[in-house]
Amino acid sequence: MAIIYLIRHGQASFGQDNYDRLSDLGHTQATRLGEVLSRRLDKFDAISLGSMYRHEETATNFLKAYDAGYAESNPQVNPGFNEYNHQEIMRVYRPEYSTARDMMVFIHQQDDPKAFFEQEFNAAMNRWISGKFDDQYSESWQDFNNRVHGALDSVIENNMGAKSIAVFTSGGPISLISQSLLGVDAHRIMHMNWTLMNCGVTKVVTTGSRRFLASLNEHTHFEGADNKHLITYT
């Protein structure tokens, strides 16, 4: 039996031209998670992560606080754990979203920017998930499914005998894996994705051919008055 800890990256730079980097708060979140888990868990038998910069930054901060450097942890980099291209999905849905900056300007012109963005993002995602417009995207929904599940298969197969494996990834892959294990309809995946916190932890248990979700979006490391400012979702 092995436990796979799916760790969402720390807060990224939403709305910036380069989303793929942690904010200052994101670095703090990853460090806090490393400090807490170092007191709760034995060392991980294996470390894996996507190839995005925010995955590496999260892993680096986490491992330093976990009393294990990034290099000596010998992480396995697997692009299969990368996030879907949300900027492309939004851009294809509406031309006003041609760049991250244009998207933010357009959204903040609305009466209720937060509600409007959530509605727009859900609509854009449902369009992508439908499979009716696959030729308009560089990666279809089904291709995303295949690579994420392939990455999970790979990390299990390449670490036979490991009891605990940490995977640093993004909200999309975590939601997809959880949705699949729970049998949730694909069009409801965003109901799950919206709730995933930065540096939240989701546990998957595998026992041979059987896998099940042991916990979803754990975030007790951010609870309490001193840490509640660390709870973010981007």
PDB file of C-alpha atoms in Angstrom:
ATOM      1  CA  MET A   1       0.000   0.000   0.000  1.00  0.00           C
ATOM      2  CA  ALA A   2       1.208   3.495  -0.832  1.00  0.00           C
ATOM      3  CA  ILE A   3      -0.139   6.955  -0.015  1.00  0.00           C
ATOM      4  CA  ILE A   4       0.250   9.631  -2.658  1.00  0.00           C
ATOM      5  CA  TYR A   5       0.098  13.178  -1.307  1.00  0.00           C
ATOM      6  CA  LEU A   6      -1.117  15.487  -4.075  1.00  0.00           C
ATOM      7  CA  ILE A   7       0.038  18.977  -3.082  1.00  0.00           C
ATOM      8  CA  ARG A   8      -1.358  21.997  -4.886  1.00  0.00           C
ATOM      9  CA  HIS A   9       1.182  24.735  -5.565  1.00  0.00           C
ATOM     10  CA  GLY A  10       1.314  27.895  -3.480  1.00  0.00           C
ATOM     11  CA  GLN A  11      -0.475  31.059  -4.567  1.00  0.00           C
ATOM     12  CA  ALA A  12       0.569  31.955  -8.102  1.00  0.00           C
ATOM     13  CA  SER A  13       0.513  35.332  -9.853  1.00  0.00           C
ATOM     14  CA  PHE A  14      -3.069  35.399 -11.107  1.00  0.00           C
ATOM     15  CA  GLY A  15      -3.878  38.145 -13.606  1.00  0.00           C
ATOM     16  CA  GLN A  16      -0.206  38.812 -14.366  1.00  0.00           C
ATOM     17  CA  ASP A  17       1.378  38.251 -17.766  1.00  0.00           C
ATOM     18  CA  ASN A  18       3.386  35.424 -16.196  1.00  0.00           C
ATOM     19  CA  TYR A  19       1.040  33.443 -13.971  1.00  0.00           C
ATOM     20  CA  ASP A  20       3.593  30.668 -13.556  1.00  0.00           C
ATOM     21  CA  ARG A  21       5.460  31.962 -10.517  1.00  0.00           C
ATOM     22  CA  LEU A  22       4.627  32.104  -6.843  1.00  0.00           C
ATOM     23  CA  SER A  23       3.606  35.281  -5.098  1.00  0.00           C
ATOM     24  CA  ASP A  24       5.384  36.185  -1.860  1.00  0.00           C
ATOM     25  CA  LEU A  25       2.471  34.617  -0.005  1.00  0.00           C
ATOM     26  CA  GLY A  26       2.839  31.472  -2.120  1.00  0.00           C
ATOM     27  CA  HIS A  27       6.408  31.016  -0.896  1.00  0.00           C
ATOM     28  CA  THR A  28       5.214  31.413   2.691  1.00  0.00           C
ATOM     29  CA  GLN A  29       2.427  28.859   2.204  1.00  0.00           C
ATOM     30  CA  ALA A  30       4.836  26.221   0.878  1.00  0.00           C
ATOM     31  CA  THR A  31       7.241  26.847   3.742  1.00  0.00           C
ATOM     32  CA  ARG A  32       4.467  26.577   6.325  1.00  0.00           C
ATOM     33  CA  LEU A  33       3.260  23.285   4.846  1.00  0.00           C
ATOM     34  CA  GLY A  34       6.791  21.874   4.957  1.00  0.00           C
ATOM     35  CA  GLU A  35       7.221  22.890   8.589  1.00  0.00           C
ATOM     36  CA  VAL A  36       3.956  21.261   9.656  1.00  0.00           C
ATOM     37  CA  LEU A  37       4.360  18.026   7.713  1.00  0.00           C
ATOM     38  CA  SER A  38       7.926  17.597   8.939  1.00  0.00           C
ATOM     39  CA  ARG A  39       6.437  17.182  12.442  1.00  0.00           C
ATOM     40  CA  ARG A  40       3.646  14.842  11.331  1.00  0.00           C
ATOM     41  CA  LEU A  41       5.213  12.528   8.764  1.00  0.00           C
ATOM     42  CA  ASP A  42       8.314  10.491   8.182  1.00  0.00           C
ATOM     43  CA  LYS A  43      10.363  11.442   5.138  1.00  0.00           C
ATOM     44  CA  PHE A  44       8.730  10.771   1.777  1.00  0.00           C
ATOM     45  CA  ASP A  45      10.066   7.790  -0.133  1.00  0.00           C
ATOM     46  CA  ALA A  46       9.755   9.653  -3.427  1.00  0.00           C
ATOM     47  CA  ILE A  47       9.089  13.177  -4.716  1.00  0.00           C
ATOM     48  CA  SER A  48       7.457  14.001  -8.056  1.00  0.00           C
ATOM     49  CA  LEU A  49       6.300  17.250  -9.602  1.00  0.00           C
ATOM     50  CA  GLY A  50       5.063  18.823 -12.783  1.00  0.00           C
ATOM     51  CA  SER A  51       7.470  20.818 -14.927  1.00  0.00           C
ATOM     52  CA  MET A  52       5.904  24.224 -14.287  1.00  0.00           C
ATOM     53  CA  TYR A  53       7.935  26.831 -12.432  1.00  0.00           C
ATOM     54  CA  ARG A  54       5.337  27.200  -9.660  1.00  0.00           C
ATOM     55  CA  HIS A  55       5.588  23.465  -8.980  1.00  0.00           C
ATOM     56  CA  GLU A  56       9.366  23.684  -8.581  1.00  0.00           C
ATOM     57  CA  GLU A  57       9.148  26.800  -6.397  1.00  0.00           C
ATOM     58  CA  THR A  58       6.583  25.129  -4.154  1.00  0.00           C
ATOM     59  CA  ALA A  59       8.641  21.954  -3.871  1.00  0.00           C
ATOM     60  CA  THR A  60      11.843  23.911  -3.152  1.00  0.00           C
ATOM     61  CA  ASN A  61      10.275  25.950  -0.327  1.00  0.00           C
ATOM     62  CA  PHE A  62       8.472  22.931   1.070  1.00  0.00           C
ATOM     63  CA  LEU A  63      11.542  20.682   1.093  1.00  0.00           C
ATOM     64  CA  LYS A  64      13.774  23.304   2.689  1.00  0.00           C
ATOM     65  CA  ALA A  65      11.323  23.631   5.586  1.00  0.00           C
ATOM     66  CA  TYR A  66      10.872  19.858   5.605  1.00  0.00           C
ATOM     67  CA  ASP A  67      14.592  19.558   6.358  1.00  0.00           C
ATOM     68  CA  ALA A  68      15.402  18.022   2.996  1.00  0.00           C
ATOM     69  CA  GLY A  69      16.977  19.997   0.166  1.00  0.00           C
ATOM     70  CA  TYR A  70      15.530  19.925  -3.352  1.00  0.00           C
ATOM     71  CA  ALA A  71      18.605  18.395  -5.025  1.00  0.00           C
ATOM     72  CA  GLU A  72      19.169  15.593  -2.527  1.00  0.00           C
ATOM     73  CA  SER A  73      15.477  14.692  -2.684  1.00  0.00           C
ATOM     74  CA  ASN A  74      16.054  13.778  -6.357  1.00  0.00           C
ATOM     75  CA  PRO A  75      12.560  14.754  -7.528  1.00  0.00           C
ATOM     76  CA  GLN A  76      11.068  13.107 -10.592  1.00  0.00           C
ATOM     77  CA  VAL A  77       9.809  15.794 -12.986  1.00  0.00           C
ATOM     78  CA  ASN A  78       6.745  14.698 -14.976  1.00  0.00           C
ATOM     79  CA  PRO A  79       4.981  17.239 -17.255  1.00  0.00           C
ATOM     80  CA  GLY A  80       1.904  15.025 -17.051  1.00  0.00           C
ATOM     81  CA  PHE A  81       1.148  16.737 -13.730  1.00  0.00           C
ATOM     82  CA  ASN A  82       1.038  20.184 -15.355  1.00  0.00           C
ATOM     83  CA  GLU A  83      -2.094  22.331 -15.304  1.00  0.00           C
ATOM     84  CA  TYR A  84      -4.363  22.796 -18.316  1.00  0.00           C
ATOM     85  CA  ASN A  85      -3.833  26.021 -20.244  1.00  0.00           C
ATOM     86  CA  HIS A  86      -6.509  28.178 -18.626  1.00  0.00           C
ATOM     87  CA  GLN A  87      -5.426  31.285 -20.530  1.00  0.00           C
ATOM     88  CA  GLU A  88      -5.944  29.543 -23.863  1.00  0.00           C
ATOM     89  CA  ILE A  89      -9.300  28.136 -22.738  1.00  0.00           C
ATOM     90  CA  MET A  90     -10.471  31.643 -21.812  1.00  0.00           C
ATOM     91  CA  ARG A  91      -9.002  33.219 -24.961  1.00  0.00           C
ATOM     92  CA  VAL A  92     -10.803  30.745 -27.241  1.00  0.00           C
ATOM     93  CA  TYR A  93     -14.064  31.361 -25.379  1.00  0.00           C
ATOM     94  CA  ARG A  94     -13.991  35.161 -25.663  1.00  0.00           C
ATOM     95  CA  PRO A  95     -11.661  37.386 -27.761  1.00  0.00           C
ATOM     96  CA  GLU A  96     -11.618  40.033 -25.007  1.00  0.00           C
ATOM     97  CA  TYR A  97      -9.392  37.600 -23.084  1.00  0.00           C
ATOM     98  CA  SER A  98      -6.559  37.624 -25.614  1.00  0.00           C
ATOM     99  CA  THR A  99      -4.038  38.374 -22.852  1.00  0.00           C
ATOM    100  CA  ALA A 100      -4.116  38.074 -19.080  1.00  0.00           C
ATOM    101  CA  ARG A 101      -4.073  41.859 -18.791  1.00  0.00           C
ATOM    102  CA  ASP A 102      -6.947  42.297 -21.255  1.00  0.00           C
ATOM    103  CA  MET A 103      -8.935  39.700 -19.337  1.00  0.00           C
ATOM    104  CA  MET A 104      -8.470  41.502 -16.021  1.00  0.00           C
ATOM    105  CA  VAL A 105      -9.433  44.867 -17.538  1.00  0.00           C
ATOM    106  CA  PHE A 106     -12.603  43.411 -19.089  1.00  0.00           C
ATOM    107  CA  ILE A 107     -13.624  41.572 -15.912  1.00  0.00           C
ATOM    108  CA  HIS A 108     -13.148  44.619 -13.684  1.00  0.00           C
ATOM    109  CA  GLN A 109     -15.455  46.617 -15.940  1.00  0.00           C
ATOM    110  CA  GLN A 110     -18.344  44.404 -14.826  1.00  0.00           C
ATOM    111  CA  ASP A 111     -20.711  45.223 -11.934  1.00  0.00           C
ATOM    112  CA  ASP A 112     -19.596  42.188  -9.911  1.00  0.00           C
ATOM    113  CA  PRO A 113     -16.155  41.161 -11.217  1.00  0.00           C
ATOM    114  CA  LYS A 114     -15.752  38.127  -8.965  1.00  0.00           C
ATOM    115  CA  ALA A 115     -19.133  36.592  -9.813  1.00  0.00           C
ATOM    116  CA  PHE A 116     -18.713  37.470 -13.486  1.00  0.00           C
ATOM    117  CA  PHE A 117     -15.296  35.808 -13.683  1.00  0.00           C
ATOM    118  CA  GLU A 118     -16.527  32.628 -12.020  1.00  0.00           C
ATOM    119  CA  GLN A 119     -19.447  32.452 -14.443  1.00  0.00           C
ATOM    120  CA  GLU A 120     -17.210  33.074 -17.443  1.00  0.00           C
ATOM    121  CA  PHE A 121     -14.552  30.600 -16.339  1.00  0.00           C
ATOM    122  CA  ASN A 122     -17.136  27.881 -15.749  1.00  0.00           C
ATOM    123  CA  ALA A 123     -18.656  28.492 -19.177  1.00  0.00           C
ATOM    124  CA  ALA A 124     -15.259  28.415 -20.881  1.00  0.00           C
ATOM    125  CA  MET A 125     -14.333  25.197 -19.079  1.00  0.00           C
ATOM    126  CA  ASN A 126     -17.634  23.511 -19.949  1.00  0.00           C
ATOM    127  CA  ARG A 127     -17.078  24.424 -23.596  1.00  0.00           C
ATOM    128  CA  TRP A 128     -13.652  22.783 -23.481  1.00  0.00           C
ATOM    129  CA  ILE A 129     -14.902  19.722 -21.598  1.00  0.00           C
ATOM    130  CA  SER A 130     -17.756  19.187 -24.085  1.00  0.00           C
ATOM    131  CA  GLY A 131     -15.327  17.907 -26.722  1.00  0.00           C
ATOM    132  CA  LYS A 132     -17.276  19.660 -29.480  1.00  0.00           C
ATOM    133  CA  PHE A 133     -14.536  22.163 -30.269  1.00  0.00           C
ATOM    134  CA  ASP A 134     -11.368  20.095 -29.835  1.00  0.00           C
ATOM    135  CA  ASP A 135      -9.743  21.495 -32.982  1.00  0.00           C
ATOM    136  CA  GLN A 136      -9.667  24.958 -31.385  1.00  0.00           C
ATOM    137  CA  TYR A 137      -7.416  23.927 -28.473  1.00  0.00           C
ATOM    138  CA  SER A 138      -3.801  22.826 -28.315  1.00  0.00           C
ATOM    139  CA  GLU A 139      -4.871  20.154 -25.803  1.00  0.00           C
ATOM    140  CA  SER A 140      -8.343  18.634 -25.727  1.00  0.00           C
ATOM    141  CA  TRP A 141     -10.128  17.670 -22.532  1.00  0.00           C
ATOM    142  CA  GLN A 142      -9.601  13.989 -23.347  1.00  0.00           C
ATOM    143  CA  ASP A 143      -5.890  14.554 -23.945  1.00  0.00           C
ATOM    144  CA  PHE A 144      -5.673  16.301 -20.577  1.00  0.00           C
ATOM    145  CA  ASN A 145      -7.386  13.315 -18.958  1.00  0.00           C
ATOM    146  CA  ASN A 146      -5.011  10.883 -20.596  1.00  0.00           C
ATOM    147  CA  ARG A 147      -1.821  12.687 -19.593  1.00  0.00           C
ATOM    148  CA  VAL A 148      -2.858  13.280 -15.963  1.00  0.00           C
ATOM    149  CA  HIS A 149      -3.941   9.688 -15.393  1.00  0.00           C
ATOM    150  CA  GLY A 150      -0.836   8.567 -17.250  1.00  0.00           C
ATOM    151  CA  ALA A 151       1.310  10.628 -14.886  1.00  0.00           C
ATOM    152  CA  LEU A 152      -0.377   9.076 -11.856  1.00  0.00           C
ATOM    153  CA  ASP A 153       0.151   5.585 -13.304  1.00  0.00           C
ATOM    154  CA  SER A 154       3.780   6.431 -13.977  1.00  0.00           C
ATOM    155  CA  VAL A 155       4.576   7.731 -10.493  1.00  0.00           C
ATOM    156  CA  ILE A 156       3.110   4.566  -8.962  1.00  0.00           C
ATOM    157  CA  GLU A 157       4.830   2.182 -11.368  1.00  0.00           C
ATOM    158  CA  ASN A 158       8.206   3.916 -11.055  1.00  0.00           C
ATOM    159  CA  ASN A 159       8.147   3.830  -7.253  1.00  0.00           C
ATOM    160  CA  MET A 160       7.140   0.275  -6.460  1.00  0.00           C
ATOM    161  CA  GLY A 161       7.734  -0.414  -2.785  1.00  0.00           C
ATOM    162  CA  ALA A 162       7.360   3.252  -1.783  1.00  0.00           C
ATOM    163  CA  LYS A 163       5.019   3.856   1.135  1.00  0.00           C
ATOM    164  CA  SER A 164       4.611   7.613   0.751  1.00  0.00           C
ATOM    165  CA  ILE A 165       5.016   9.790  -2.340  1.00  0.00           C
ATOM    166  CA  ALA A 166       4.674  13.571  -2.574  1.00  0.00           C
ATOM    167  CA  VAL A 167       3.450  15.043  -5.865  1.00  0.00           C
ATOM    168  CA  PHE A 168       3.567  18.808  -6.406  1.00  0.00           C
ATOM    169  CA  THR A 169       0.991  19.739  -9.017  1.00  0.00           C
ATOM    170  CA  SER A 170      -1.974  22.039  -9.735  1.00  0.00           C
ATOM    171  CA  GLY A 171      -5.677  22.252  -9.014  1.00  0.00           C
ATOM    172  CA  GLY A 172      -6.769  20.853 -12.371  1.00  0.00           C
ATOM    173  CA  PRO A 173      -4.925  17.521 -12.110  1.00  0.00           C
ATOM    174  CA  ILE A 174      -5.947  17.141  -8.449  1.00  0.00           C
ATOM    175  CA  SER A 175      -9.599  17.832  -9.323  1.00  0.00           C
ATOM    176  CA  LEU A 176      -9.467  15.420 -12.253  1.00  0.00           C
ATOM    177  CA  ILE A 177      -7.980  12.573 -10.217  1.00  0.00           C
ATOM    178  CA  SER A 178     -10.440  13.195  -7.372  1.00  0.00           C
ATOM    179  CA  GLN A 179     -13.390  13.490  -9.754  1.00  0.00           C
ATOM    180  CA  SER A 180     -12.474  10.180 -11.364  1.00  0.00           C
ATOM    181  CA  LEU A 181     -12.052   8.325  -8.075  1.00  0.00           C
ATOM    182  CA  LEU A 182     -15.335   9.702  -6.710  1.00  0.00           C
ATOM    183  CA  GLY A 183     -17.273   9.094  -9.912  1.00  0.00           C
ATOM    184  CA  VAL A 184     -18.273  12.749 -10.247  1.00  0.00           C
ATOM    185  CA  ASP A 185     -19.503  13.949 -13.656  1.00  0.00           C
ATOM    186  CA  ALA A 186     -16.813  15.825 -15.594  1.00  0.00           C
ATOM    187  CA  HIS A 187     -18.996  18.925 -15.982  1.00  0.00           C
ATOM    188  CA  ARG A 188     -19.033  19.295 -12.196  1.00  0.00           C
ATOM    189  CA  ILE A 189     -15.255  19.293 -11.919  1.00  0.00           C
ATOM    190  CA  MET A 190     -15.133  23.068 -11.448  1.00  0.00           C
ATOM    191  CA  HIS A 191     -17.323  22.773  -8.324  1.00  0.00           C
ATOM    192  CA  MET A 192     -14.385  20.872  -6.883  1.00  0.00           C
ATOM    193  CA  ASN A 193     -11.640  22.945  -8.476  1.00  0.00           C
ATOM    194  CA  TRP A 194     -12.921  26.231  -7.028  1.00  0.00           C
ATOM    195  CA  THR A 195     -12.613  24.864  -3.472  1.00  0.00           C
ATOM    196  CA  LEU A 196      -9.001  23.671  -3.695  1.00  0.00           C
ATOM    197  CA  MET A 197      -6.689  25.795  -1.578  1.00  0.00           C
ATOM    198  CA  ASN A 198      -3.144  26.698  -2.386  1.00  0.00           C
ATOM    199  CA  CYS A 199      -0.864  24.145  -0.699  1.00  0.00           C
ATOM    200  CA  GLY A 200      -3.876  22.027   0.216  1.00  0.00           C
ATOM    201  CA  VAL A 201      -3.152  18.293   0.424  1.00  0.00           C
ATOM    202  CA  THR A 202      -5.200  15.511  -1.176  1.00  0.00           C
ATOM    203  CA  LYS A 203      -4.364  11.880  -0.376  1.00  0.00           C
ATOM    204  CA  VAL A 204      -4.775   8.956  -2.758  1.00  0.00           C
ATOM    205  CA  VAL A 205      -4.230   5.425  -1.450  1.00  0.00           C
ATOM    206  CA  THR A 206      -3.219   2.691  -3.849  1.00  0.00           C
ATOM    207  CA  THR A 207      -3.254  -1.009  -3.042  1.00  0.00           C
ATOM    208  CA  GLY A 208      -2.184  -2.852  -6.137  1.00  0.00           C
ATOM    209  CA  SER A 209      -4.863  -2.316  -8.786  1.00  0.00           C
ATOM    210  CA  ARG A 210      -7.215  -0.470  -6.427  1.00  0.00           C
ATOM    211  CA  ARG A 211      -7.104   3.265  -5.740  1.00  0.00           C
ATOM    212  CA  PHE A 212      -9.301   5.404  -3.563  1.00  0.00           C
ATOM    213  CA  LEU A 213      -9.472   8.957  -2.288  1.00  0.00           C
ATOM    214  CA  ALA A 214      -8.544   9.040   1.402  1.00  0.00           C
ATOM    215  CA  SER A 215      -8.882  12.805   1.874  1.00  0.00           C
ATOM    216  CA  LEU A 216      -9.473  15.917  -0.197  1.00  0.00           C
ATOM    217  CA  ASN A 217      -8.030  19.417   0.186  1.00  0.00           C
ATOM    218  CA  GLU A 218      -6.630  19.054   3.712  1.00  0.00           C
ATOM    219  CA  HIS A 219      -5.613  22.443   5.080  1.00  0.00           C
ATOM    220  CA  THR A 220      -5.392  22.151   8.863  1.00  0.00           C
ATOM    221  CA  HIS A 221      -1.858  23.569   8.546  1.00  0.00           C
ATOM    222  CA  PHE A 222      -3.489  26.931   7.761  1.00  0.00           C
ATOM    223  CA  GLU A 223      -6.160  26.901  10.442  1.00  0.00           C
ATOM    224  CA  GLY A 224      -6.114  29.243  13.424  1.00  0.00           C
ATOM    225  CA  ALA A 225      -6.048  33.010  13.746  1.00  0.00           C
ATOM    226  CA  ASP A 226      -2.308  33.232  13.107  1.00  0.00           C
ATOM    227  CA  ASN A 227      -2.479  31.413   9.782  1.00  0.00           C
ATOM    228  CA  LYS A 228      -5.881  32.170   8.265  1.00  0.00           C
ATOM    229  CA  HIS A 229      -4.300  34.794   5.971  1.00  0.00           C
ATOM    230  CA  LEU A 230      -2.561  31.877   4.231  1.00  0.00           C
ATOM    231  CA  ILE A 231      -5.854  30.505   2.887  1.00  0.00           C
ATOM    232  CA  THR A 232      -6.065  31.410  -0.820  1.00  0.00           C
ATOM    233  CA  TYR A 233      -7.388  29.740  -3.955  1.00  0.00           C
ATOM    234  CA  THR A 234      -5.283  31.015  -6.869  1.00  0.00           C
TER     235      THR A 234
END
